Amino acid sequence: MNFLTVLSAPVCILLAILTASLHFHHPAIYFLPWKNLQDTSLPLEADLIIRNGVIFTSDESLPFADSMAVANGRVLRIGNNSFVQEVAGHGTQVLDLEGKVVVPGFIDSHVHFISGGLQVMQVGLRGVNKKEEVIRRIKEAAESAKPGSWILGGGWNNDQWGGDLPAAYWIDDFTPNNPVWLSRMDGHMGWANSATLRLAGITNSTESPRGGTIVRSADGEPTGLLVDSAMTLVVSRIPELSIDDRREALQKASDLALTKGVTTVVDVGRYFPGVSADLPWEDFTDVYQWTNAMSKMKVRVCLFFPMETWPRLADLVNKTGRALSQWVYFGGVKAFFDGSLGSNSALFYQPYQDEPDNYGLQLTELDALLNMTLESDLYGLQIAIHAIGDKANDLILDLHSAVASTNGFRDRRFRIEHAQHLAPGTPQRFGKEGVIASVQPDHLLADADFAAKKLGNDRAERESYLFKSLLDSNALVAFGSDWPVADMNPLSGINLAVKRKPPNWKDAWIPSECISLEAAIKGYTISAARASFIDNDLGSLSFGKLADFVILSTDSWKDFAETASASVEATYVSGVRAYP
């Protein structure tokens, strides 16, 4: 038994107060401590006790327990049944787990939450592996659309139907009166029809903007595809979605998250290259702030905002602190540095094998990015920068070193989003420099089949998704999905991180990079919480933390460790059943 479990309640209370106080006054952390510890005595009677299970806590001091007590939405006790049963009262609800495995509520470390909810309401093309089916879905949407209205959606992946890139002419015949805009699954390329190109004024004489590409045919005509910052030529023309649509999107996204055991998301916003930096702020005020005030939040969110808007976030944090409530936290600022592998715009030292003159795109001037990062960091804001290619990751690690050298040491928890392809020696830099790798195991599904075609076998095998190398280098690795780019499904991500076997593969892709089940779960729990400075409240089933947890279908930890396969039976938020 862990020694903390035998401490008296008053001593536990004092320790919790001291811990919360220390974290609260840290210069880089401003999260609110548990108010009940300040305002009232800790309840001595549980609202809920769960027992007779295998509870994986994600807390190294007590990795496993069989029982847990919840009071006022927080973990009151956790340990063996006799210890937990001491706080049972007449009004305590008791849930017999019947041996089922319980884990902390999953934290998805990288989503575009409202974008995903909106995409549920639009033309969905993710996972479609036939060109004919893609065209059919767009035609079906066009048949029900009013003349002149936009047809929006996305999620398409040309590699799933053989690699042919879509073109305007595929859909022009049945969309003559409707502009169409369909984003690729990675968000770094969009597909427009001819009506859209005309509306945006894109012709054979239109030059590609810096950091973007207007894809052209052999005779110089735009094909309908726009890459990275070129997408702004179209996106700026799309009418803004209504507040009601975006609020509905949040609810749809939240409902989906709960079915997957996700109780907290890190939302990096409706912000992609070429998209207005104002959108995440509009979503904050119109959607998150309103939903929180109306007590309609279903999952917790930690918000990141575009880096160019850092003064606005610094002012907000100065006025309100790092959290509006237990539902809405302020994370930091995010920037893009390169594109994606699927769009051949991730930045590499060597060219793409299928495009020998293409090394990828650098989306932001390094000097400008460094200046914004230095300023954001000086105000105590957490920094997250998108980098996928090997060269992009090394350049951002260099930038981090410059910031740390200039602004001095502090617990800044600098994040690199994706960290997908790393040159030899780069994983060690993450650990040595304390840089967080915010990675997405589910991207393995999309990349395993075509990474070798784009990079060559040697580079793909040496550089791709180096989860174990990062962990062995003592780097903090946080897992997420990048939804709606990939499914928001932590159990799928856990399976892929452990097994690295896409469907129809006999063997693992780069088996040396497989990790343990425990490490994978921590990637979606305590490591994800630490990666966003929310580990005082979340990430493990520990005394005083919010009681977010998931009951899984399996009743054998041994089988779970071997197969890395299970499903969600129930999701609890603050000790209250939220799904089903």
XYZ file of C-alpha atoms in Angstrom:
580
model
C 0.000 0.000 0.000
C 1.209 3.481 -0.781
C 2.140 5.387 2.366
C -0.178 8.281 1.433
C -3.203 6.019 1.713
C -2.687 5.584 5.455
C -2.290 9.249 6.293
C -5.044 10.847 8.290
C -7.521 13.074 6.453
C -6.177 16.305 8.048
C -2.619 15.515 6.972
C -3.789 14.704 3.430
C -5.646 17.999 3.343
C -2.558 19.916 4.455
C -0.373 18.193 1.853
C -2.880 18.967 -0.879
C -3.050 22.628 0.152
C 0.725 22.932 0.157
C 1.007 21.215 -3.240
C -1.661 23.388 -4.800
C -0.081 26.492 -3.282
C 3.375 25.665 -4.603
C 2.091 25.100 -8.101
C -0.162 28.139 -7.980
C 2.726 30.476 -7.265
C 5.118 28.996 -9.833
C 5.973 31.757 -12.332
C 4.876 29.644 -15.303
C 1.669 28.224 -13.795
C -1.447 30.119 -12.763
C -4.072 27.402 -12.493
C -6.655 27.644 -9.766
C -6.273 25.251 -6.825
C -9.235 23.225 -5.638
C -11.539 25.761 -4.016
C -13.001 23.218 -1.616
C -9.599 22.858 0.022
C -9.549 26.592 0.659
C -13.175 27.334 1.455
C -14.466 24.286 3.331
C -13.173 21.135 4.956
C -12.764 18.086 2.751
C -15.977 16.021 2.702
C -15.618 12.902 4.813
C -18.405 11.051 3.026
C -18.151 9.908 -0.579
C -20.753 10.604 -3.216
C -19.592 7.594 -5.238
C -17.437 4.559 -4.595
C -16.261 2.293 -7.385
C -14.790 -1.018 -6.267
C -13.711 -4.477 -7.371
C -11.859 -3.287 -10.452
C -8.398 -2.831 -11.916
C -7.834 0.905 -11.708
C -4.758 2.102 -13.572
C -4.126 5.496 -11.975
C -1.324 6.984 -14.151
C 0.167 7.998 -10.780
C 3.630 6.535 -10.246
C 3.223 6.596 -6.459
C 0.287 4.154 -6.671
C 0.033 2.685 -10.189
C -2.886 0.345 -9.482
C -5.841 0.283 -7.094
C -9.052 -1.709 -6.833
C -11.325 0.976 -5.358
C -11.857 4.741 -5.486
C -14.077 7.217 -3.653
C -15.344 10.456 -5.203
C -16.712 13.538 -3.401
C -17.653 16.892 -4.907
C -16.331 15.719 -8.265
C -12.843 14.986 -6.914
C -10.948 11.876 -5.894
C -11.429 11.524 -2.143
C -9.642 8.222 -1.672
C -8.027 5.591 -3.857
C -6.482 2.306 -2.835
C -7.787 -0.991 -1.530
C -11.451 -1.586 -0.763
C -11.216 -1.465 3.028
C -9.449 1.901 2.980
C -11.903 3.414 0.501
C -14.944 1.936 2.234
C -14.180 4.010 5.361
C -15.698 7.086 3.660
C -18.933 5.366 2.615
C -22.117 6.898 4.026
C -25.867 6.439 3.767
C -26.034 8.526 0.604
C -22.996 6.982 -1.107
C -23.619 5.330 -4.455
C -21.577 2.152 -4.922
C -20.599 0.804 -8.334
C -19.221 -2.742 -8.577
C -16.821 -2.831 -11.513
C -16.913 -6.636 -11.672
C -13.215 -6.730 -12.432
C -13.315 -4.201 -15.300
C -10.306 -2.018 -16.097
C -10.594 1.692 -15.290
C -8.247 4.388 -16.581
C -8.153 8.182 -16.118
C -10.251 10.192 -18.539
C -8.314 10.496 -21.776
C -6.821 13.854 -22.761
C -6.520 14.436 -26.500
C -3.510 16.725 -26.757
C -4.199 18.156 -30.206
C -7.603 18.678 -31.803
C -9.392 21.258 -33.904
C -12.508 20.777 -31.833
C -15.062 23.080 -33.403
C -13.675 22.381 -36.888
C -14.308 18.705 -36.228
C -17.822 19.359 -35.000
C -18.533 21.462 -38.082
C -17.151 18.767 -40.360
C -19.625 16.311 -38.840
C -22.307 18.673 -40.171
C -20.727 19.008 -43.652
C -19.589 16.724 -46.503
C -17.527 14.007 -44.842
C -14.850 12.385 -46.986
C -12.471 10.959 -44.379
C -11.819 7.255 -44.867
C -13.345 7.154 -48.355
C -11.078 4.960 -50.475
C -12.735 5.224 -53.877
C -12.679 8.234 -56.171
C -16.195 7.393 -57.361
C -17.563 7.488 -53.816
C -15.945 10.872 -53.161
C -17.590 12.296 -56.271
C -20.937 10.691 -55.364
C -20.974 12.314 -51.925
C -20.218 15.759 -53.355
C -22.891 15.308 -56.017
C -25.418 14.310 -53.358
C -24.604 17.459 -51.379
C -24.928 19.581 -54.525
C -28.361 18.177 -55.297
C -29.713 19.435 -51.981
C -27.803 22.759 -51.933
C -29.433 26.056 -52.789
C -27.993 27.826 -55.895
C -25.094 30.043 -54.857
C -24.592 28.417 -51.453
C -21.203 26.991 -50.531
C -20.600 23.252 -50.364
C -18.050 22.680 -47.603
C -16.423 19.645 -46.057
C -13.252 17.652 -46.159
C -11.208 14.779 -44.850
C -10.248 13.381 -48.250
C -6.971 11.540 -48.695
C -5.903 10.872 -52.273
C -3.458 8.182 -51.119
C -6.441 6.052 -50.126
C -7.722 5.854 -53.695
C -4.395 5.317 -55.429
C -2.736 8.717 -55.221
C -4.460 10.685 -57.995
C -4.907 14.263 -56.863
C -8.469 15.571 -57.268
C -9.213 18.382 -59.681
C -11.940 20.916 -60.307
C -13.134 19.122 -63.438
C -14.081 16.049 -61.368
C -17.039 17.948 -59.912
C -17.633 20.933 -62.219
C -20.468 19.343 -64.215
C -22.821 19.108 -61.240
C -21.647 22.151 -59.252
C -21.829 24.987 -61.813
C -23.778 27.251 -59.449
C -22.203 26.323 -56.122
C -18.687 27.163 -54.942
C -17.056 24.069 -53.414
C -14.225 23.903 -50.881
C -13.064 20.572 -49.475
C -9.990 20.408 -47.229
C -7.566 17.494 -47.365
C -7.443 15.337 -44.249
C -4.257 17.060 -43.008
C -5.627 20.592 -43.412
C -2.692 21.665 -45.596
C -4.380 21.358 -48.982
C -7.823 22.272 -50.271
C -9.842 21.301 -53.330
C -11.971 23.869 -55.161
C -14.239 23.632 -58.174
C -14.103 26.098 -61.075
C -16.899 28.222 -59.629
C -14.754 28.753 -56.541
C -11.652 29.588 -58.570
C -13.606 32.226 -60.501
C -15.029 33.690 -57.291
C -11.526 33.900 -55.799
C -10.064 35.411 -58.971
C -7.547 32.581 -59.407
C -6.335 32.307 -63.001
C -3.270 31.081 -64.829
C -1.647 34.462 -64.157
C -2.211 34.381 -60.366
C 1.087 33.979 -58.519
C 1.415 31.572 -55.615
C 1.726 33.442 -52.299
C 4.747 32.966 -50.079
C 4.441 29.749 -48.086
C 1.851 28.289 -50.449
C 1.265 26.777 -53.857
C -1.416 27.055 -56.509
C -1.208 23.625 -58.115
C -1.234 23.856 -61.924
C -1.606 21.539 -64.882
C 1.114 21.118 -67.493
C -0.285 24.068 -69.460
C -0.234 26.359 -66.401
C -3.950 26.273 -65.580
C -4.953 26.031 -61.883
C -6.216 22.497 -61.177
C -8.370 23.476 -58.195
C -5.832 22.472 -55.540
C -4.298 25.024 -53.167
C -1.535 24.225 -50.682
C -0.938 25.866 -47.287
C -0.996 29.696 -47.387
C -2.465 29.675 -50.906
C -5.670 28.411 -49.309
C -6.353 31.916 -47.992
C -7.286 32.955 -51.533
C -10.434 30.854 -51.137
C -10.962 30.646 -47.388
C -11.173 34.432 -47.126
C -14.197 34.290 -49.449
C -16.202 31.745 -47.449
C -19.035 33.344 -45.427
C -18.535 33.102 -41.690
C -20.503 30.363 -39.998
C -23.246 31.402 -37.613
C -22.811 31.408 -33.864
C -25.573 28.816 -33.562
C -23.786 26.507 -36.015
C -20.546 26.759 -34.069
C -22.267 26.184 -30.730
C -23.960 23.124 -32.174
C -20.591 21.962 -33.492
C -19.135 22.132 -29.973
C -21.949 19.966 -28.621
C -21.553 17.419 -31.418
C -17.797 17.308 -30.890
C -18.254 16.906 -27.129
C -20.774 14.094 -27.515
C -18.395 12.248 -29.838
C -15.468 12.762 -27.458
C -17.347 11.213 -24.543
C -18.132 8.081 -26.552
C -14.367 7.645 -26.994
C -13.521 8.201 -23.323
C -12.113 11.680 -24.000
C -12.883 14.016 -21.097
C -10.419 16.818 -21.930
C -9.144 18.190 -25.240
C -6.386 20.610 -26.131
C -8.062 22.703 -28.824
C -5.607 24.411 -31.166
C -8.537 26.065 -32.905
C -10.006 26.664 -36.339
C -6.625 27.905 -37.442
C -4.646 26.586 -40.418
C -2.228 28.266 -42.824
C -4.181 30.805 -44.823
C -7.007 31.082 -42.282
C -7.766 34.189 -40.219
C -6.151 34.285 -36.778
C -9.370 35.840 -35.461
C -11.390 32.633 -35.768
C -10.161 30.991 -32.528
C -10.918 34.206 -30.647
C -14.405 34.379 -32.113
C -14.949 30.781 -31.051
C -13.693 31.596 -27.567
C -16.098 34.495 -27.037
C -19.072 33.219 -29.050
C -18.888 29.548 -28.170
C -16.662 28.578 -25.238
C -17.240 31.574 -23.021
C -21.007 31.447 -23.620
C -21.256 27.668 -23.160
C -19.237 27.839 -19.960
C -21.395 30.673 -18.581
C -24.548 28.686 -19.419
C -23.139 25.595 -17.632
C -23.406 23.579 -20.838
C -19.811 22.350 -21.139
C -19.561 18.554 -21.403
C -15.812 18.051 -21.734
C -12.917 20.168 -20.520
C -10.932 22.237 -22.990
C -7.481 23.778 -22.909
C -7.297 26.486 -25.567
C -4.326 27.512 -27.697
C -4.487 30.659 -29.825
C -2.520 31.815 -32.914
C 0.888 33.118 -31.903
C 0.455 36.412 -33.740
C -2.335 37.209 -31.264
C -0.145 36.663 -28.199
C -0.685 40.172 -26.700
C -4.410 39.484 -26.573
C -3.894 36.208 -24.697
C -1.353 37.770 -22.339
C -3.890 40.464 -21.484
C -6.648 37.901 -20.943
C -4.505 35.717 -18.672
C -3.418 38.806 -16.719
C -7.065 39.646 -16.057
C -8.593 36.222 -15.491
C -5.781 33.819 -14.640
C -5.141 30.579 -16.498
C -8.667 29.179 -16.229
C -12.231 30.401 -16.544
C -13.455 27.366 -14.643
C -12.809 23.650 -14.273
C -14.033 23.400 -17.868
C -12.058 26.044 -19.771
C -8.291 26.463 -19.405
C -5.959 28.773 -21.311
C -2.990 26.887 -22.722
C -0.833 29.193 -24.785
C -0.037 30.168 -28.352
C 0.593 28.085 -31.463
C 2.396 28.732 -34.736
C 2.967 26.804 -37.971
C 6.447 26.293 -39.347
C 6.016 23.748 -42.142
C 3.274 21.802 -43.913
C 2.470 18.093 -43.968
C 3.912 14.909 -45.424
C 0.719 14.046 -47.293
C 0.716 17.395 -49.082
C 4.481 17.185 -49.782
C 4.928 20.403 -47.821
C 6.664 19.181 -44.648
C 10.199 20.623 -44.565
C 13.049 18.103 -45.008
C 16.820 18.173 -45.439
C 16.491 15.962 -48.505
C 13.903 16.264 -51.292
C 10.793 14.166 -51.660
C 11.487 10.994 -53.592
C 8.378 11.530 -55.726
C 9.245 15.239 -56.292
C 13.042 15.521 -56.553
C 13.034 19.342 -56.605
C 10.735 19.711 -53.597
C 12.102 19.962 -50.038
C 8.808 21.149 -48.532
C 7.595 24.548 -47.388
C 8.726 26.876 -44.629
C 5.522 28.698 -43.750
C 6.976 31.363 -41.444
C 10.152 33.442 -41.590
C 12.449 32.109 -38.857
C 13.440 35.570 -37.588
C 9.820 36.683 -37.331
C 8.883 33.460 -35.553
C 11.776 33.834 -33.122
C 10.748 37.399 -32.254
C 7.123 36.403 -31.625
C 8.233 33.414 -29.567
C 10.593 35.518 -27.445
C 7.831 38.028 -26.709
C 5.217 35.377 -25.948
C 7.642 33.534 -23.692
C 8.566 36.680 -21.780
C 4.905 37.013 -20.778
C 4.840 33.465 -19.438
C 2.801 32.011 -22.280
C 3.322 28.405 -23.301
C 4.587 27.933 -26.862
C 3.479 25.222 -29.306
C 4.895 25.109 -32.843
C 3.862 22.800 -35.667
C 6.840 20.939 -37.177
C 6.634 17.689 -39.157
C 9.729 17.353 -41.364
C 13.185 16.542 -39.983
C 14.631 19.927 -40.898
C 11.626 21.763 -39.475
C 11.995 19.962 -36.125
C 15.707 20.744 -35.874
C 15.134 24.414 -36.695
C 12.420 24.713 -34.046
C 14.645 23.003 -31.472
C 17.309 25.586 -32.356
C 14.704 28.297 -31.865
C 13.815 26.874 -28.440
C 17.472 26.918 -27.436
C 17.721 30.572 -28.470
C 14.616 31.468 -26.455
C 15.850 29.634 -23.357
C 19.256 31.265 -23.648
C 17.793 34.755 -24.103
C 14.890 34.674 -21.643
C 16.469 32.443 -19.012
C 15.531 29.167 -17.393
C 11.967 28.435 -16.313
C 9.495 25.594 -16.550
C 8.196 26.674 -19.961
C 7.165 23.233 -21.350
C 7.830 24.240 -24.926
C 5.858 21.995 -27.306
C 6.524 20.795 -30.820
C 3.294 19.679 -32.423
C 3.598 16.449 -34.454
C 7.402 15.903 -34.244
C 6.687 13.340 -36.922
C 9.988 12.812 -38.737
C 13.199 13.250 -36.774
C 16.791 13.157 -37.957
C 19.330 10.937 -36.143
C 20.113 12.440 -32.737
C 17.036 14.670 -32.664
C 15.029 12.571 -30.141
C 17.888 13.028 -27.671
C 17.601 16.800 -28.076
C 13.946 16.691 -27.014
C 14.909 14.974 -23.773
C 18.009 17.031 -23.081
C 16.305 20.363 -23.734
C 13.012 19.475 -22.030
C 10.933 20.013 -25.181
C 7.576 18.226 -25.292
C 6.761 16.042 -28.286
C 3.016 16.344 -28.961
C 2.448 13.428 -31.332
C -0.454 11.604 -33.003
C -0.257 7.798 -33.187
C -3.277 7.552 -35.488
C -1.358 9.327 -38.254
C 0.477 6.013 -38.588
C -2.625 4.715 -40.354
C -2.283 7.284 -43.115
C 1.502 7.382 -43.389
C 2.663 3.775 -43.079
C 1.487 2.895 -46.579
C 3.010 5.838 -48.407
C 5.873 7.307 -46.338
C 8.394 5.145 -48.170
C 7.115 6.403 -51.528
C 7.655 9.990 -50.445
C 10.862 9.626 -48.453
C 12.422 6.361 -49.579
C 12.552 3.244 -47.399
C 15.679 4.212 -45.470
C 14.494 7.671 -44.408
C 10.974 6.467 -43.647
C 12.231 3.611 -41.444
C 14.850 5.742 -39.698
C 12.842 8.888 -39.002
C 9.124 8.190 -38.646
C 7.092 8.351 -35.416
C 9.962 7.690 -33.022
C 7.860 7.312 -29.864
C 10.164 4.887 -28.041
C 13.307 6.799 -28.989
C 11.744 9.950 -27.536
C 10.681 8.189 -24.332
C 14.097 6.529 -23.974
C 15.601 10.014 -24.233
C 13.463 11.145 -21.262
C 11.316 13.373 -23.431
C 7.752 14.080 -22.335
C 5.519 12.582 -25.036
C 1.877 13.658 -25.173
C -0.578 11.829 -27.408
C -3.420 13.310 -29.423
C -5.372 12.781 -32.632
C -5.344 16.034 -34.634
C -9.085 15.429 -35.114
C -10.695 15.869 -37.617
C -7.492 15.012 -39.498
C -7.673 11.567 -37.835
C -10.256 9.877 -35.640
C -10.555 11.134 -32.082
C -10.082 7.701 -30.536
C -7.428 7.248 -27.830
C -7.907 3.467 -27.675
C -7.021 3.272 -31.362
C -4.008 5.506 -30.740
C -2.924 3.345 -27.800
C -3.149 0.222 -29.946
C -1.106 1.828 -32.723
C 1.557 3.111 -30.330
C 1.904 -0.362 -28.789
C 1.540 -2.518 -31.912
C 2.355 -0.154 -34.835
C 0.356 -2.424 -37.163
C -1.984 -0.711 -39.609
C -4.843 -2.858 -40.962
C -3.745 -5.618 -43.344
C -0.135 -5.379 -42.179
C 1.417 -8.640 -41.007
C 4.291 -7.060 -39.099
C 4.776 -3.838 -37.171
C 6.023 -0.732 -38.937
C 9.407 0.008 -37.325
C 8.923 -2.508 -34.445
C 11.814 -1.026 -32.478
C 9.598 1.998 -31.823
C 6.743 0.049 -30.185
C 6.045 1.153 -26.602
C 4.365 -0.439 -23.576
C 0.657 -0.216 -22.791
C 1.378 1.773 -19.625
C 3.476 4.311 -21.532
C 0.772 4.663 -24.176
C -1.975 5.265 -21.610
C 0.189 7.850 -19.859
C 0.609 9.589 -23.219
C -3.147 10.207 -23.190
C -3.384 10.973 -19.454
C -0.714 12.305 -17.090
C 1.813 13.190 -19.802
C -0.887 14.979 -21.792
C -1.893 16.906 -18.662
C 1.701 17.918 -17.896
C 2.138 18.988 -21.504
C -0.515 21.678 -20.953
C 0.117 22.667 -17.317
C -3.188 21.098 -16.233
C -1.692 18.246 -14.216
C -2.688 19.825 -10.896
C -6.292 18.990 -11.760
C -6.138 16.234 -14.341
C -4.214 13.349 -15.853
C -4.221 10.806 -13.030
C -6.598 9.334 -10.495
C -4.916 10.849 -7.471
C -6.148 12.390 -4.245
C -7.750 15.784 -4.845
C -7.793 15.633 -8.644
C -10.941 15.828 -10.736
C -12.631 12.435 -10.934
C -12.662 11.933 -14.694
C -12.374 8.252 -15.563
C -13.265 5.622 -18.162
C -14.544 2.094 -17.633
C -13.228 -0.250 -20.328
C -14.709 -3.464 -21.694
C -11.822 -5.689 -20.637
C -11.636 -7.428 -17.265
C -8.051 -8.604 -17.640
C -5.088 -6.255 -17.438
C -2.871 -9.056 -18.767
C -5.012 -9.451 -21.889
C -5.185 -5.689 -22.304
C -1.387 -5.415 -22.131
C -1.000 -8.172 -24.742
C -3.630 -7.020 -27.225
C -3.790 -3.273 -26.484
C -7.416 -3.628 -27.487
C -10.571 -2.607 -25.606
C -13.674 -0.474 -25.984
C -15.281 2.217 -23.850
C -18.167 1.042 -21.673
C -18.705 4.252 -19.710
C -17.197 7.711 -19.330
C -17.406 9.687 -16.090
C -16.716 13.398 -15.722
C -16.333 14.773 -12.177
C -17.597 11.439 -10.916
C -20.840 11.693 -12.906
C -21.680 9.316 -15.712
C -21.515 11.279 -18.983
C -21.658 8.359 -21.457
C -23.698 6.391 -22.277
